[in-house]
Amino acid sequence: MTQDLKDLNVITQARYQKAQAEMQAIQAEENKLRGLLSDLADQEKSSRDTMQTDATLRLTGGDLAWNNWIGRNRKILNQQLANVLVRKEMAFQELQKHFGKADVMEKLLKEAELTRLQTRRTQQVTSILETKLSFG
């Protein structure tokens, strides 16, 4: 039975590690999108002064085109971020589930090992007592 538990523990740990890796990949994707949104906000701030002082940009509609480009990209990045956050929530639930299973498996293995040790000690004590009684 102990070997079965050990085999099951290997599978459980592998699934838990896979769930962790998936969560890390999603977290990296979220960080990347948040960074891109931050860069976009920085570009918007830095261009604001240029747009106000450069009359040529305003006359040719460059300021409107720039603002439209910023808005479009912000919308796309926010939609992508929303999708990633949904995936992250689902991955988090999976991670919790696999963590729970891994935790239970560790406890079962510890209990099995304690039971094995107690049985062994009981057998040793019984053996010692039988030896003493037979020679005693």
Tab-separated table of C-alpha atoms in Angstrom:
chain	number	residue	atom	x	y	z
A	1	MET	CA	0.000	0.000	0.000
A	2	THR	CA	2.843	2.385	0.788
A	3	GLN	CA	4.243	1.995	-2.725
A	4	ASP	CA	0.802	2.778	-4.163
A	5	LEU	CA	0.705	5.949	-2.063
A	6	LYS	CA	4.201	6.894	-3.222
A	7	ASP	CA	3.236	6.358	-6.860
A	8	LEU	CA	0.064	8.374	-6.389
A	9	ASN	CA	2.083	11.095	-4.669
A	10	VAL	CA	4.426	11.335	-7.672
A	11	ILE	CA	1.431	11.855	-9.963
A	12	THR	CA	-0.169	14.348	-7.577
A	13	GLN	CA	3.049	16.348	-7.256
A	14	ALA	CA	3.507	16.381	-11.041
A	15	ARG	CA	0.001	17.760	-11.528
A	16	TYR	CA	0.578	20.360	-8.820
A	17	GLN	CA	3.856	21.451	-10.423
A	18	LYS	CA	2.148	21.654	-13.819
A	19	ALA	CA	-0.574	23.879	-12.325
A	20	GLN	CA	2.133	26.063	-10.762
A	21	ALA	CA	3.928	26.389	-14.105
A	22	GLU	CA	0.688	27.348	-15.848
A	23	MET	CA	0.006	29.968	-13.186
A	24	GLN	CA	3.521	31.390	-13.575
A	25	ALA	CA	3.113	31.618	-17.349
A	26	ILE	CA	-0.189	33.457	-16.979
A	27	GLN	CA	1.334	35.753	-14.347
A	28	ALA	CA	4.189	36.572	-16.742
A	29	GLU	CA	1.670	37.371	-19.475
A	30	GLU	CA	-0.260	39.624	-17.080
A	31	ASN	CA	2.941	41.419	-16.052
A	32	LYS	CA	3.863	41.952	-19.706
A	33	LEU	CA	0.456	43.462	-20.522
A	34	ARG	CA	0.528	45.685	-17.440
A	35	GLY	CA	3.988	46.850	-18.487
A	36	LEU	CA	2.753	47.651	-21.996
A	37	LEU	CA	-0.177	49.600	-20.548
A	38	SER	CA	2.233	51.505	-18.317
A	39	ASP	CA	4.496	52.268	-21.293
A	40	LEU	CA	1.482	53.466	-23.252
A	41	ALA	CA	0.466	55.778	-20.397
A	42	ASP	CA	4.036	57.129	-20.247
A	43	GLN	CA	4.016	57.765	-24.007
A	44	GLU	CA	0.693	59.550	-23.702
A	45	LYS	CA	2.001	61.775	-20.896
A	46	SER	CA	5.225	62.631	-22.694
A	47	SER	CA	3.421	63.432	-25.939
A	48	ARG	CA	0.861	65.676	-24.246
A	49	ASP	CA	3.302	68.593	-23.971
A	50	THR	CA	4.444	68.141	-27.566
A	51	MET	CA	0.863	68.133	-28.817
A	52	GLN	CA	0.050	71.375	-27.007
A	53	THR	CA	3.098	73.253	-28.272
A	54	ASP	CA	3.278	71.922	-31.840
A	55	ALA	CA	0.706	73.759	-33.959
A	56	THR	CA	1.589	71.725	-37.058
A	57	LEU	CA	0.457	68.522	-35.395
A	58	ARG	CA	-2.861	70.115	-34.469
A	59	LEU	CA	-3.394	71.598	-37.935
A	60	THR	CA	-2.701	68.325	-39.739
A	61	GLY	CA	-4.776	66.277	-37.301
A	62	GLY	CA	-1.727	64.456	-36.016
A	63	ASP	CA	-2.822	65.012	-32.451
A	64	LEU	CA	-6.195	63.357	-33.124
A	65	ALA	CA	-4.561	60.453	-34.937
A	66	TRP	CA	-2.139	59.996	-32.044
A	67	ASN	CA	-4.917	60.109	-29.458
A	68	ASN	CA	-6.962	57.632	-31.506
A	69	TRP	CA	-3.941	55.330	-31.743
A	70	ILE	CA	-3.379	55.555	-27.980
A	71	GLY	CA	-7.063	54.863	-27.280
A	72	ARG	CA	-7.217	51.934	-29.689
A	73	ASN	CA	-4.096	50.320	-28.267
A	74	ARG	CA	-5.230	50.902	-24.678
A	75	LYS	CA	-8.558	49.227	-25.490
A	76	ILE	CA	-6.821	46.237	-27.109
A	77	LEU	CA	-4.374	45.845	-24.218
A	78	ASN	CA	-7.159	46.131	-21.634
A	79	GLN	CA	-9.205	43.478	-23.448
A	80	GLN	CA	-6.187	41.184	-23.554
A	81	LEU	CA	-5.544	41.860	-19.873
A	82	ALA	CA	-9.173	41.052	-19.030
A	83	ASN	CA	-8.855	37.726	-20.865
A	84	VAL	CA	-5.623	36.946	-19.044
A	85	LEU	CA	-7.216	37.778	-15.687
A	86	VAL	CA	-10.077	35.373	-16.418
A	87	ARG	CA	-7.555	32.659	-17.311
A	88	LYS	CA	-5.584	33.522	-14.185
A	89	GLU	CA	-8.648	33.058	-11.986
A	90	MET	CA	-9.360	29.664	-13.551
A	91	ALA	CA	-5.705	28.658	-13.198
A	92	PHE	CA	-5.724	29.796	-9.575
A	93	GLN	CA	-8.711	27.584	-8.831
A	94	GLU	CA	-6.925	24.645	-10.476
A	95	LEU	CA	-3.779	25.422	-8.495
A	96	GLN	CA	-5.754	25.455	-5.245
A	97	LYS	CA	-7.350	22.122	-6.119
A	98	HIS	CA	-3.998	20.509	-6.919
A	99	PHE	CA	-2.386	22.039	-3.844
A	100	GLY	CA	-5.121	20.521	-1.693
A	101	LYS	CA	-4.590	17.111	-3.247
A	102	ALA	CA	-0.806	17.367	-2.841
A	103	ASP	CA	-1.232	18.422	0.782
A	104	VAL	CA	-3.542	15.482	1.514
A	105	MET	CA	-1.112	13.083	-0.175
A	106	GLU	CA	1.760	14.317	1.987
A	107	LYS	CA	-0.337	13.798	5.107
A	108	LEU	CA	-1.355	10.315	3.976
A	109	LEU	CA	2.273	9.398	3.329
A	110	LYS	CA	3.319	10.667	6.759
A	111	GLU	CA	0.496	8.732	8.415
A	112	ALA	CA	1.426	5.575	6.501
A	113	GLU	CA	5.063	5.968	7.537
A	114	LEU	CA	4.072	6.492	11.187
A	115	THR	CA	1.843	3.430	11.056
A	116	ARG	CA	4.670	1.409	9.531
A	117	LEU	CA	7.101	2.565	12.238
A	118	GLN	CA	4.608	1.844	15.017
A	119	THR	CA	3.952	-1.629	13.623
A	120	ARG	CA	7.693	-2.265	13.399
A	121	ARG	CA	8.258	-1.102	16.989
A	122	THR	CA	5.390	-3.249	18.212
A	123	GLN	CA	6.888	-6.245	16.429
A	124	GLN	CA	10.308	-5.528	17.940
A	125	VAL	CA	8.873	-5.222	21.450
A	126	THR	CA	6.893	-8.426	20.959
A	127	SER	CA	9.998	-10.183	19.693
A	128	ILE	CA	12.048	-8.988	22.677
A	129	LEU	CA	9.353	-10.066	25.118
A	130	GLU	CA	9.048	-13.481	23.479
A	131	THR	CA	12.821	-13.894	23.605
A	132	LYS	CA	12.917	-12.935	27.296
A	133	LEU	CA	10.047	-15.263	28.115
A	134	SER	CA	11.603	-18.190	26.300
A	135	PHE	CA	15.000	-17.731	28.007
A	136	GLY	CA	13.678	-16.275	31.152
